């Protein structure tokens, strides 16, 4: 059996990623803009953003939080954001004493306040611990920005009118995650632009 040509496979990955982003643009742009408005409004009112996800989505949750706390592309004060994926002692104690599905929800209940925002990331929309985090956010009167893919899964189905879903119209987990990262960068840029407009 012949070895696949690596250049051809790399080219296919690039082309698939480009196609996924192009197909997502018209579908997702209004939702991304609405999500940026929701987050900016929360920050204006003294709120913060809690973010969560598993695996690559955990990386995205931390990526967003770091861009907020430090900076994205312009100089500005740090913005309050907490990635619920980073405290190994908290995560493992909750998983051990209760259940892995509660590793984010218990943090939302402890740290979340009305007017804060939950950034819930799940490529399938069916991650149990992200779903319970969203349910906890509703009990705290926190709007949810959900980054999902495929058909949005159970997470998409439990969102309320005050929540926003950014659902990538793709089936490959890798492609969904690539669009999620672009969406996160768009959110960070729009939040920066909002802050810049207030300083004029």
C-alpha positions as a Markdown table, in Angstrom:
| # | Residue | x | y | z |
|---|---|---|---|---|
| 1 | Unk | 0.0 | 0.0 | 0.0 |
| 2 | Unk | 1.4 | 3.4 | -1.0 |
| 3 | Unk | 2.1 | 6.1 | 1.5 |
| 4 | Unk | -0.3 | 9.0 | 1.2 |
| 5 | Unk | 1.3 | 12.2 | -0.3 |
| 6 | Unk | 1.7 | 14.5 | 2.7 |
| 7 | Unk | 1.5 | 17.7 | 0.6 |
| 8 | Unk | -1.8 | 16.6 | -0.9 |
| 9 | Unk | -3.2 | 15.9 | 2.6 |
| 10 | Unk | -2.0 | 19.2 | 3.9 |
| 11 | Unk | -3.5 | 21.0 | 0.9 |
| 12 | Unk | -6.8 | 19.2 | 1.5 |
| 13 | Unk | -6.8 | 20.3 | 5.1 |
| 14 | Unk | -6.2 | 23.9 | 4.2 |
| 15 | Unk | -8.9 | 23.8 | 1.5 |
| 16 | Unk | -11.4 | 22.2 | 3.8 |
| 17 | Unk | -10.7 | 24.8 | 6.5 |
| 18 | Unk | -11.1 | 27.7 | 4.0 |
| 19 | Unk | -14.4 | 26.2 | 2.8 |
| 20 | Unk | -15.7 | 25.7 | 6.3 |
| 21 | Unk | -15.0 | 29.4 | 7.1 |
| 22 | Unk | -16.5 | 30.6 | 3.9 |
| 23 | Unk | -19.7 | 28.6 | 4.5 |
| 24 | Unk | -19.9 | 29.8 | 8.1 |
| 25 | Unk | -19.5 | 33.6 | 7.3 |
| 26 | Unk | -23.0 | 34.5 | 6.3 |
| 27 | Unk | -24.6 | 32.1 | 8.9 |
| 28 | Unk | -22.5 | 33.2 | 11.9 |
| 29 | Unk | -21.6 | 36.9 | 11.4 |
| 30 | Unk | -24.9 | 38.2 | 12.9 |
| 31 | Unk | -24.6 | 35.8 | 15.9 |
| 32 | Unk | -21.0 | 36.8 | 16.5 |
| 33 | Unk | -21.9 | 40.5 | 16.4 |
| 34 | Unk | -24.8 | 39.9 | 18.8 |
| 35 | Unk | -22.5 | 37.9 | 21.2 |
| 36 | Unk | -19.9 | 40.7 | 21.2 |
| 37 | Unk | -22.7 | 43.2 | 22.1 |
| 38 | Unk | -23.9 | 40.9 | 24.9 |
| 39 | Unk | -20.4 | 40.5 | 26.3 |
| 40 | Unk | -19.5 | 44.2 | 25.9 |
| 41 | Unk | -22.7 | 45.2 | 27.7 |
| 42 | Unk | -21.9 | 42.8 | 30.6 |
| 43 | Unk | -18.4 | 44.3 | 30.9 |
| 44 | Unk | -19.8 | 47.8 | 30.8 |
| 45 | Unk | -22.0 | 46.9 | 33.8 |
| 46 | Unk | -19.2 | 45.4 | 35.8 |
| 47 | Unk | -19.8 | 41.8 | 34.9 |
| 48 | Unk | -17.3 | 39.1 | 33.8 |
| 49 | Unk | -17.1 | 36.2 | 31.4 |
| 50 | Unk | -16.8 | 32.6 | 32.6 |
| 51 | Unk | -15.8 | 30.1 | 29.9 |
| 52 | Unk | -15.7 | 26.4 | 29.7 |
| 53 | Unk | -15.2 | 23.4 | 27.4 |
| 54 | Unk | -13.4 | 20.1 | 27.1 |
| 55 | Unk | -10.2 | 19.1 | 25.2 |
| 56 | Unk | -9.7 | 21.5 | 22.3 |
| 57 | Unk | -12.7 | 23.5 | 23.5 |
| 58 | Unk | -11.0 | 23.9 | 26.9 |
| 59 | Unk | -8.0 | 25.3 | 25.1 |
| 60 | Unk | -10.4 | 27.7 | 23.3 |
| 61 | Unk | -12.0 | 28.7 | 26.6 |
| 62 | Unk | -8.5 | 29.5 | 28.0 |
| 63 | Unk | -7.5 | 31.3 | 24.8 |
| 64 | Unk | -10.5 | 33.6 | 25.1 |
| 65 | Unk | -9.9 | 34.3 | 28.8 |
| 66 | Unk | -6.2 | 35.1 | 28.1 |
| 67 | Unk | -7.0 | 37.6 | 25.3 |
| 68 | Unk | -9.5 | 39.3 | 27.7 |
| 69 | Unk | -7.3 | 39.4 | 30.8 |
| 70 | Unk | -4.2 | 40.5 | 29.0 |
| 71 | Unk | -5.0 | 42.1 | 25.6 |
| 72 | Unk | -5.9 | 41.2 | 22.1 |
| 73 | Unk | -4.5 | 43.6 | 19.5 |
| 74 | Unk | -4.8 | 47.0 | 21.2 |
| 75 | Unk | -3.6 | 48.4 | 24.4 |
| 76 | Unk | -6.4 | 48.5 | 27.0 |
| 77 | Unk | -7.0 | 47.6 | 30.6 |
| 78 | Unk | -7.4 | 43.9 | 31.3 |
| 79 | Unk | -11.0 | 42.6 | 31.2 |
| 80 | Unk | -12.5 | 40.2 | 33.8 |
| 81 | Unk | -12.7 | 36.7 | 32.4 |
| 82 | Unk | -12.3 | 33.3 | 34.1 |
| 83 | Unk | -11.6 | 30.0 | 32.3 |
| 84 | Unk | -13.3 | 27.3 | 34.4 |
| 85 | Unk | -11.0 | 24.7 | 32.9 |
| 86 | Unk | -7.7 | 25.6 | 34.5 |
| 87 | Unk | -7.8 | 24.8 | 38.3 |
| 88 | Unk | -6.9 | 21.2 | 38.5 |
| 89 | Unk | -7.5 | 20.9 | 42.2 |
| 90 | Unk | -11.0 | 22.3 | 41.9 |
| 91 | Unk | -11.8 | 20.2 | 38.8 |
| 92 | Unk | -10.6 | 16.9 | 40.3 |
| 93 | Unk | -12.2 | 17.5 | 43.7 |
| 94 | Unk | -15.6 | 18.1 | 42.1 |
| 95 | Unk | -15.2 | 15.1 | 39.8 |
| 96 | Unk | -14.1 | 12.9 | 42.7 |
| 97 | Unk | -16.6 | 14.1 | 45.3 |
| 98 | Unk | -19.6 | 14.6 | 43.0 |
| 99 | Unk | -19.6 | 14.0 | 39.3 |
| 100 | Unk | -17.5 | 15.0 | 36.3 |
| 101 | Unk | -20.7 | 16.6 | 34.8 |
| 102 | Unk | -20.6 | 19.1 | 37.6 |
| 103 | Unk | -17.0 | 20.3 | 37.3 |
| 104 | Unk | -18.1 | 23.5 | 35.5 |
| 105 | Unk | -21.6 | 24.0 | 36.9 |
| 106 | Unk | -20.5 | 24.1 | 40.6 |
| 107 | Unk | -18.0 | 26.8 | 39.6 |
| 108 | Unk | -20.7 | 28.8 | 37.8 |
| 109 | Unk | -22.9 | 28.6 | 40.8 |
| 110 | Unk | -20.1 | 29.8 | 43.1 |
| 111 | Unk | -18.6 | 32.5 | 40.8 |
| 112 | Unk | -21.4 | 33.6 | 38.5 |
| 113 | Unk | -23.6 | 36.6 | 39.2 |
| 114 | Unk | -26.6 | 38.0 | 37.4 |
| 115 | Unk | -25.3 | 39.9 | 34.4 |
| 116 | Unk | -22.1 | 37.8 | 34.0 |
| 117 | Unk | -21.8 | 35.8 | 30.7 |
| 118 | Unk | -21.1 | 32.1 | 30.2 |
| 119 | Unk | -19.1 | 31.2 | 27.1 |
| 120 | Unk | -20.0 | 27.6 | 26.7 |
| 121 | Unk | -18.0 | 25.7 | 24.1 |
| 122 | Unk | -18.9 | 22.2 | 22.7 |
| 123 | Unk | -18.3 | 21.1 | 19.1 |
| 124 | Unk | -21.1 | 18.6 | 19.4 |
| 125 | Unk | -23.3 | 20.6 | 21.8 |
| 126 | Unk | -23.7 | 17.4 | 23.8 |
| 127 | Unk | -20.9 | 17.7 | 26.4 |
| 128 | Unk | -22.6 | 16.9 | 29.7 |
| 129 | Unk | -20.6 | 19.2 | 31.9 |
| 130 | Unk | -21.0 | 22.1 | 29.5 |
| 131 | Unk | -24.8 | 21.5 | 29.4 |
| 132 | Unk | -25.0 | 21.5 | 33.2 |
| 133 | Unk | -22.9 | 24.7 | 33.3 |
| 134 | Unk | -25.5 | 26.3 | 31.0 |
| 135 | Unk | -28.3 | 25.2 | 33.2 |
| 136 | Unk | -26.5 | 26.6 | 36.2 |
| 137 | Unk | -26.0 | 29.9 | 34.3 |
| 138 | Unk | -29.7 | 30.2 | 33.8 |
| 139 | Unk | -30.3 | 29.8 | 37.5 |
| 140 | Unk | -27.9 | 32.7 | 38.0 |
| 141 | Unk | -29.6 | 34.9 | 35.3 |
| 142 | Unk | -26.5 | 34.8 | 33.2 |
| 143 | Unk | -26.8 | 35.1 | 29.4 |
| 144 | Unk | -25.0 | 32.3 | 27.5 |
| 145 | Unk | -22.9 | 32.5 | 24.4 |
| 146 | Unk | -22.7 | 29.0 | 23.0 |
| 147 | Unk | -20.1 | 27.9 | 20.5 |
| 148 | Unk | -21.4 | 24.7 | 19.0 |
| 149 | Unk | -21.3 | 22.8 | 15.7 |
| 150 | Unk | -23.3 | 20.3 | 13.6 |
| 151 | Unk | -27.0 | 20.7 | 14.8 |
| 152 | Unk | -26.1 | 22.4 | 18.1 |
| 153 | Unk | -26.9 | 19.3 | 20.1 |
| 154 | Unk | -28.6 | 19.4 | 23.5 |
| 155 | Unk | -26.8 | 22.6 | 24.4 |
| 156 | Unk | -28.4 | 24.5 | 21.5 |
| 157 | Unk | -31.8 | 23.1 | 22.5 |
| 158 | Unk | -31.8 | 24.5 | 26.0 |
| 159 | Unk | -30.8 | 28.1 | 25.1 |
| 160 | Unk | -33.3 | 30.8 | 25.9 |
| 161 | Unk | -34.2 | 34.0 | 23.9 |
| 162 | Unk | -31.5 | 35.9 | 25.8 |
| 163 | Unk | -28.8 | 33.5 | 24.8 |
| 164 | Unk | -26.8 | 33.4 | 21.6 |
| 165 | Unk | -25.7 | 30.3 | 19.7 |
| 166 | Unk | -22.8 | 30.4 | 17.2 |
| 167 | Unk | -23.3 | 27.0 | 15.6 |
| 168 | Unk | -20.8 | 26.1 | 12.9 |
| 169 | Unk | -22.4 | 24.4 | 9.9 |
| 170 | Unk | -19.8 | 21.6 | 9.7 |
| 171 | Unk | -19.4 | 18.0 | 10.9 |
| 172 | Unk | -15.7 | 17.6 | 11.3 |
| 173 | Unk | -14.5 | 18.4 | 14.8 |
| 174 | Unk | -11.3 | 19.9 | 13.6 |
| 175 | Unk | -13.1 | 22.3 | 11.2 |
| 176 | Unk | -15.6 | 23.3 | 13.8 |
| 177 | Unk | -12.8 | 24.1 | 16.3 |
| 178 | Unk | -11.0 | 26.1 | 13.6 |
| 179 | Unk | -14.1 | 28.3 | 13.0 |
| 180 | Unk | -14.6 | 28.5 | 16.8 |
| 181 | Unk | -11.2 | 30.1 | 17.1 |
| 182 | Unk | -11.9 | 32.6 | 14.4 |
| 183 | Unk | -15.2 | 33.4 | 16.1 |
| 184 | Unk | -13.3 | 34.0 | 19.3 |
| 185 | Unk | -10.9 | 36.3 | 17.6 |
| 186 | Unk | -13.8 | 38.2 | 16.1 |
| 187 | Unk | -15.4 | 38.6 | 19.5 |
| 188 | Unk | -12.1 | 39.9 | 21.0 |
| 189 | Unk | -11.8 | 42.4 | 18.1 |
| 190 | Unk | -15.3 | 43.7 | 18.4 |
| 191 | Unk | -15.0 | 44.0 | 22.2 |
| 192 | Unk | -11.7 | 46.0 | 21.6 |
| 193 | Unk | -13.5 | 48.2 | 19.1 |
| 194 | Unk | -16.3 | 48.8 | 21.6 |
| 195 | Unk | -13.9 | 49.9 | 24.2 |
| 196 | Unk | -12.0 | 52.2 | 21.7 |
| 197 | Unk | -15.3 | 53.9 | 20.7 |
| 198 | Unk | -16.0 | 54.7 | 24.4 |
| 199 | Unk | -12.6 | 56.4 | 24.8 |
| 200 | Unk | -13.2 | 58.8 | 21.9 |
